Amino acid sequence: MKIWVDADACPVVIKEILFRAAERAQVHVTLVANQPVRVPPSRYVRMLQVGSGFDVADNEIVARLEPGDLVVTADIPLAAEVIDKGGHALNPRGEMYTADTIRSRLDVRDFMETLRASGVDTGGPAALNQRDRQAFANQLDRFLHRYIMQRQQERPAARDT
């Protein structure tokens, strides 16, 4: 299992949470972005810079994604592709997208896009606050705990063969 980060718009504080989690859980985290992103020296964290262009980073994440991987993104269409491919998608505000919720999230996104295209000022998302950061950290911890437990259960079975 790997963690992929749609890093161009990912808040720095969320990246820092991911860096600490990568070391603690010994899981690989790859930040994918059009521009260079600074990452700490770590055997678990790396940065993958892709060419500029619409959805280039998203397409790279989907191409490299394997079932069970986690993608951190606020991009709802990317989250839908991740789920369709058997991955997990987590919003930087701590919402885990699921097959049950992603369709309604896409519908709301499309509706808001229509409003904006017709000239209605819908505003942007609120600034990330402490509650959002805590929700993200908690959801990530729950996800990683399940992954670590699964990995520990698989190890004894591998030794028996």
PDB file of C-alpha atoms in Angstrom:
ATOM      1  CA  MET A   1       0.000   0.000   0.000  1.00  0.00           C
ATOM      2  CA  LYS A   2       1.214   3.445  -0.926  1.00  0.00           C
ATOM      3  CA  ILE A   3      -0.071   6.928  -0.286  1.00  0.00           C
ATOM      4  CA  TRP A   4      -0.286   9.312  -3.236  1.00  0.00           C
ATOM      5  CA  VAL A   5      -0.765  13.029  -2.660  1.00  0.00           C
ATOM      6  CA  ASP A   6      -2.296  15.425  -5.166  1.00  0.00           C
ATOM      7  CA  ALA A   7       0.296  17.896  -3.935  1.00  0.00           C
ATOM      8  CA  ASP A   8      -0.231  21.052  -5.998  1.00  0.00           C
ATOM      9  CA  ALA A   9      -3.124  22.221  -3.821  1.00  0.00           C
ATOM     10  CA  CYS A  10      -2.456  20.191  -0.675  1.00  0.00           C
ATOM     11  CA  PRO A  11      -1.971  22.438   2.370  1.00  0.00           C
ATOM     12  CA  VAL A  12       1.501  22.397   3.940  1.00  0.00           C
ATOM     13  CA  VAL A  13       0.111  21.360   7.327  1.00  0.00           C
ATOM     14  CA  ILE A  14      -1.487  18.274   5.747  1.00  0.00           C
ATOM     15  CA  LYS A  15       1.805  17.376   4.054  1.00  0.00           C
ATOM     16  CA  GLU A  16       3.554  17.637   7.418  1.00  0.00           C
ATOM     17  CA  ILE A  17       1.026  15.247   8.970  1.00  0.00           C
ATOM     18  CA  LEU A  18       1.667  12.838   6.094  1.00  0.00           C
ATOM     19  CA  PHE A  19       5.454  13.071   6.502  1.00  0.00           C
ATOM     20  CA  ARG A  20       5.206  12.129  10.186  1.00  0.00           C
ATOM     21  CA  ALA A  21       2.743   9.322   9.431  1.00  0.00           C
ATOM     22  CA  ALA A  22       5.018   7.889   6.725  1.00  0.00           C
ATOM     23  CA  GLU A  23       7.859   7.495   9.213  1.00  0.00           C
ATOM     24  CA  ARG A  24       5.647   6.172  11.991  1.00  0.00           C
ATOM     25  CA  ALA A  25       3.813   3.602   9.820  1.00  0.00           C
ATOM     26  CA  GLN A  26       6.756   2.953   7.479  1.00  0.00           C
ATOM     27  CA  VAL A  27       4.561   3.512   4.449  1.00  0.00           C
ATOM     28  CA  HIS A  28       5.628   5.170   1.208  1.00  0.00           C
ATOM     29  CA  VAL A  29       4.178   8.612   0.498  1.00  0.00           C
ATOM     30  CA  THR A  30       4.622  10.170  -2.948  1.00  0.00           C
ATOM     31  CA  LEU A  31       3.711  13.793  -3.585  1.00  0.00           C
ATOM     32  CA  VAL A  32       2.766  14.334  -7.232  1.00  0.00           C
ATOM     33  CA  ALA A  33       2.822  17.911  -8.511  1.00  0.00           C
ATOM     34  CA  ASN A  34       3.490  20.121 -11.522  1.00  0.00           C
ATOM     35  CA  GLN A  35       5.951  22.221  -9.497  1.00  0.00           C
ATOM     36  CA  PRO A  36       8.768  21.128  -7.174  1.00  0.00           C
ATOM     37  CA  VAL A  37       7.576  20.442  -3.638  1.00  0.00           C
ATOM     38  CA  ARG A  38      10.005  20.294  -0.760  1.00  0.00           C
ATOM     39  CA  VAL A  39      10.009  16.998   1.100  1.00  0.00           C
ATOM     40  CA  PRO A  40      12.063  15.938   4.118  1.00  0.00           C
ATOM     41  CA  PRO A  41      14.923  13.501   3.733  1.00  0.00           C
ATOM     42  CA  SER A  42      13.237  10.154   4.267  1.00  0.00           C
ATOM     43  CA  ARG A  43      13.264   6.679   2.804  1.00  0.00           C
ATOM     44  CA  TYR A  44       9.455   6.797   2.880  1.00  0.00           C
ATOM     45  CA  VAL A  45       8.723  10.187   1.292  1.00  0.00           C
ATOM     46  CA  ARG A  46       9.412  11.265  -2.251  1.00  0.00           C
ATOM     47  CA  MET A  47       8.322  13.912  -4.720  1.00  0.00           C
ATOM     48  CA  LEU A  48       7.332  13.185  -8.309  1.00  0.00           C
ATOM     49  CA  GLN A  49       7.238  16.236 -10.557  1.00  0.00           C
ATOM     50  CA  VAL A  50       5.122  15.885 -13.697  1.00  0.00           C
ATOM     51  CA  GLY A  51       4.716  18.179 -16.670  1.00  0.00           C
ATOM     52  CA  SER A  52       2.404  21.139 -16.513  1.00  0.00           C
ATOM     53  CA  GLY A  53      -1.084  20.920 -17.909  1.00  0.00           C
ATOM     54  CA  PHE A  54      -4.656  20.210 -16.964  1.00  0.00           C
ATOM     55  CA  ASP A  55      -4.986  16.987 -14.902  1.00  0.00           C
ATOM     56  CA  VAL A  56      -1.418  15.818 -15.653  1.00  0.00           C
ATOM     57  CA  ALA A  57      -0.732  15.112 -11.961  1.00  0.00           C
ATOM     58  CA  ASP A  58      -4.147  13.478 -11.534  1.00  0.00           C
ATOM     59  CA  ASN A  59      -3.585  11.231 -14.543  1.00  0.00           C
ATOM     60  CA  GLU A  60      -0.155  10.207 -13.230  1.00  0.00           C
ATOM     61  CA  ILE A  61      -1.621   9.262  -9.858  1.00  0.00           C
ATOM     62  CA  VAL A  62      -4.359   7.163 -11.481  1.00  0.00           C
ATOM     63  CA  ALA A  63      -1.827   5.466 -13.776  1.00  0.00           C
ATOM     64  CA  ARG A  64       0.401   4.446 -10.849  1.00  0.00           C
ATOM     65  CA  LEU A  65      -2.375   3.646  -8.378  1.00  0.00           C
ATOM     66  CA  GLU A  66      -2.820   0.060  -7.267  1.00  0.00           C
ATOM     67  CA  PRO A  67      -5.912  -1.324  -5.508  1.00  0.00           C
ATOM     68  CA  GLY A  68      -5.718  -0.554  -1.799  1.00  0.00           C
ATOM     69  CA  ASP A  69      -3.564   2.561  -2.205  1.00  0.00           C
ATOM     70  CA  LEU A  70      -4.652   5.805  -0.557  1.00  0.00           C
ATOM     71  CA  VAL A  71      -4.866   9.104  -2.443  1.00  0.00           C
ATOM     72  CA  VAL A  72      -5.043  12.407  -0.579  1.00  0.00           C
ATOM     73  CA  THR A  73      -6.952  14.901  -2.711  1.00  0.00           C
ATOM     74  CA  ALA A  74      -9.670  17.518  -2.638  1.00  0.00           C
ATOM     75  CA  ASP A  75     -10.283  16.886  -6.352  1.00  0.00           C
ATOM     76  CA  ILE A  76     -13.617  15.067  -6.495  1.00  0.00           C
ATOM     77  CA  PRO A  77     -13.279  13.726 -10.064  1.00  0.00           C
ATOM     78  CA  LEU A  78      -9.848  12.328  -9.144  1.00  0.00           C
ATOM     79  CA  ALA A  79     -11.330  10.760  -6.010  1.00  0.00           C
ATOM     80  CA  ALA A  80     -14.024   9.114  -8.167  1.00  0.00           C
ATOM     81  CA  GLU A  81     -11.373   7.623 -10.478  1.00  0.00           C
ATOM     82  CA  VAL A  82      -9.392   6.374  -7.477  1.00  0.00           C
ATOM     83  CA  ILE A  83     -12.437   4.640  -6.017  1.00  0.00           C
ATOM     84  CA  ASP A  84     -13.343   3.145  -9.403  1.00  0.00           C
ATOM     85  CA  LYS A  85      -9.824   1.682  -9.590  1.00  0.00           C
ATOM     86  CA  GLY A  86     -10.051   0.083  -6.127  1.00  0.00           C
ATOM     87  CA  GLY A  87      -8.175   2.731  -4.190  1.00  0.00           C
ATOM     88  CA  HIS A  88      -9.151   4.897  -1.234  1.00  0.00           C
ATOM     89  CA  ALA A  89      -9.505   8.678  -1.361  1.00  0.00           C
ATOM     90  CA  LEU A  90      -9.152  11.041   1.597  1.00  0.00           C
ATOM     91  CA  ASN A  91      -9.911  14.760   1.513  1.00  0.00           C
ATOM     92  CA  PRO A  92      -7.462  17.100   3.328  1.00  0.00           C
ATOM     93  CA  ARG A  93     -10.376  18.038   5.605  1.00  0.00           C
ATOM     94  CA  GLY A  94     -10.670  14.441   6.815  1.00  0.00           C
ATOM     95  CA  GLU A  95     -13.538  13.157   4.696  1.00  0.00           C
ATOM     96  CA  MET A  96     -12.972   9.649   3.365  1.00  0.00           C
ATOM     97  CA  TYR A  97     -14.698   9.423   0.013  1.00  0.00           C
ATOM     98  CA  THR A  98     -16.532   6.152  -0.563  1.00  0.00           C
ATOM     99  CA  ALA A  99     -18.359   4.500  -3.435  1.00  0.00           C
ATOM    100  CA  ASP A 100     -21.588   5.438  -1.617  1.00  0.00           C
ATOM    101  CA  THR A 101     -20.755   9.148  -1.247  1.00  0.00           C
ATOM    102  CA  ILE A 102     -18.708  10.023  -4.321  1.00  0.00           C
ATOM    103  CA  ARG A 103     -21.652  10.231  -6.749  1.00  0.00           C
ATOM    104  CA  SER A 104     -23.458  12.831  -4.639  1.00  0.00           C
ATOM    105  CA  ARG A 105     -20.192  14.765  -4.212  1.00  0.00           C
ATOM    106  CA  LEU A 106     -19.753  14.776  -8.010  1.00  0.00           C
ATOM    107  CA  ASP A 107     -23.339  15.980  -8.476  1.00  0.00           C
ATOM    108  CA  VAL A 108     -22.821  18.888  -6.056  1.00  0.00           C
ATOM    109  CA  ARG A 109     -19.504  19.758  -7.720  1.00  0.00           C
ATOM    110  CA  ASP A 110     -21.134  19.783 -11.159  1.00  0.00           C
ATOM    111  CA  PHE A 111     -24.015  21.927  -9.880  1.00  0.00           C
ATOM    112  CA  MET A 112     -21.598  24.458  -8.378  1.00  0.00           C
ATOM    113  CA  GLU A 113     -19.610  24.473 -11.612  1.00  0.00           C
ATOM    114  CA  THR A 114     -22.814  25.294 -13.518  1.00  0.00           C
ATOM    115  CA  LEU A 115     -23.575  28.147 -11.131  1.00  0.00           C
ATOM    116  CA  ARG A 116     -20.075  29.575 -11.525  1.00  0.00           C
ATOM    117  CA  ALA A 117     -20.283  29.280 -15.328  1.00  0.00           C
ATOM    118  CA  SER A 118     -23.520  31.279 -15.272  1.00  0.00           C
ATOM    119  CA  GLY A 119     -21.873  34.088 -13.305  1.00  0.00           C
ATOM    120  CA  VAL A 120     -22.963  33.256  -9.762  1.00  0.00           C
ATOM    121  CA  ASP A 121     -20.217  33.892  -7.193  1.00  0.00           C
ATOM    122  CA  THR A 122     -20.199  30.712  -5.122  1.00  0.00           C
ATOM    123  CA  GLY A 123     -17.108  31.632  -3.128  1.00  0.00           C
ATOM    124  CA  GLY A 124     -14.374  29.169  -2.404  1.00  0.00           C
ATOM    125  CA  PRO A 125     -13.899  26.674   0.362  1.00  0.00           C
ATOM    126  CA  ALA A 126     -13.305  27.978   3.847  1.00  0.00           C
ATOM    127  CA  ALA A 127      -9.718  28.095   5.082  1.00  0.00           C
ATOM    128  CA  LEU A 128      -8.443  24.893   6.626  1.00  0.00           C
ATOM    129  CA  ASN A 129      -8.885  25.160  10.386  1.00  0.00           C
ATOM    130  CA  GLN A 130      -7.696  23.207  13.422  1.00  0.00           C
ATOM    131  CA  ARG A 131     -10.801  20.993  13.397  1.00  0.00           C
ATOM    132  CA  ASP A 132     -10.120  20.080   9.734  1.00  0.00           C
ATOM    133  CA  ARG A 133      -6.487  19.245  10.498  1.00  0.00           C
ATOM    134  CA  GLN A 134      -7.527  17.083  13.426  1.00  0.00           C
ATOM    135  CA  ALA A 135     -10.198  15.321  11.360  1.00  0.00           C
ATOM    136  CA  PHE A 136      -7.613  14.571   8.660  1.00  0.00           C
ATOM    137  CA  ALA A 137      -5.061  13.276  11.161  1.00  0.00           C
ATOM    138  CA  ASN A 138      -7.675  11.084  12.868  1.00  0.00           C
ATOM    139  CA  GLN A 139      -8.969   9.618   9.599  1.00  0.00           C
ATOM    140  CA  LEU A 140      -5.416   8.969   8.379  1.00  0.00           C
ATOM    141  CA  ASP A 141      -4.538   7.286  11.691  1.00  0.00           C
ATOM    142  CA  ARG A 142      -7.610   5.018  11.437  1.00  0.00           C
ATOM    143  CA  PHE A 143      -6.721   4.094   7.867  1.00  0.00           C
ATOM    144  CA  LEU A 144      -3.074   3.389   8.714  1.00  0.00           C
ATOM    145  CA  HIS A 145      -4.042   1.409  11.820  1.00  0.00           C
ATOM    146  CA  ARG A 146      -6.200  -0.903   9.667  1.00  0.00           C
ATOM    147  CA  TYR A 147      -3.337  -1.218   7.176  1.00  0.00           C
ATOM    148  CA  ILE A 148      -0.759  -2.007   9.889  1.00  0.00           C
ATOM    149  CA  MET A 149      -3.058  -4.576  11.495  1.00  0.00           C
ATOM    150  CA  GLN A 150      -3.615  -6.245   8.131  1.00  0.00           C
ATOM    151  CA  ARG A 151       0.139  -6.252   7.414  1.00  0.00           C
ATOM    152  CA  GLN A 152       0.851  -7.856  10.803  1.00  0.00           C
ATOM    153  CA  GLN A 153      -1.750 -10.558  10.205  1.00  0.00           C
ATOM    154  CA  GLU A 154      -0.239 -11.371   6.800  1.00  0.00           C
ATOM    155  CA  ARG A 155       3.340 -11.698   8.095  1.00  0.00           C
ATOM    156  CA  PRO A 156       2.857 -14.844  10.216  1.00  0.00           C
ATOM    157  CA  ALA A 157       1.029 -16.506   7.320  1.00  0.00           C
ATOM    158  CA  ALA A 158       3.942 -15.739   5.024  1.00  0.00           C
ATOM    159  CA  ARG A 159       6.385 -17.316   7.482  1.00  0.00           C
ATOM    160  CA  ASP A 160       4.350 -20.536   7.692  1.00  0.00           C
ATOM    161  CA  THR A 161       4.674 -21.220   3.960  1.00  0.00           C
TER     162      THR A 161
END
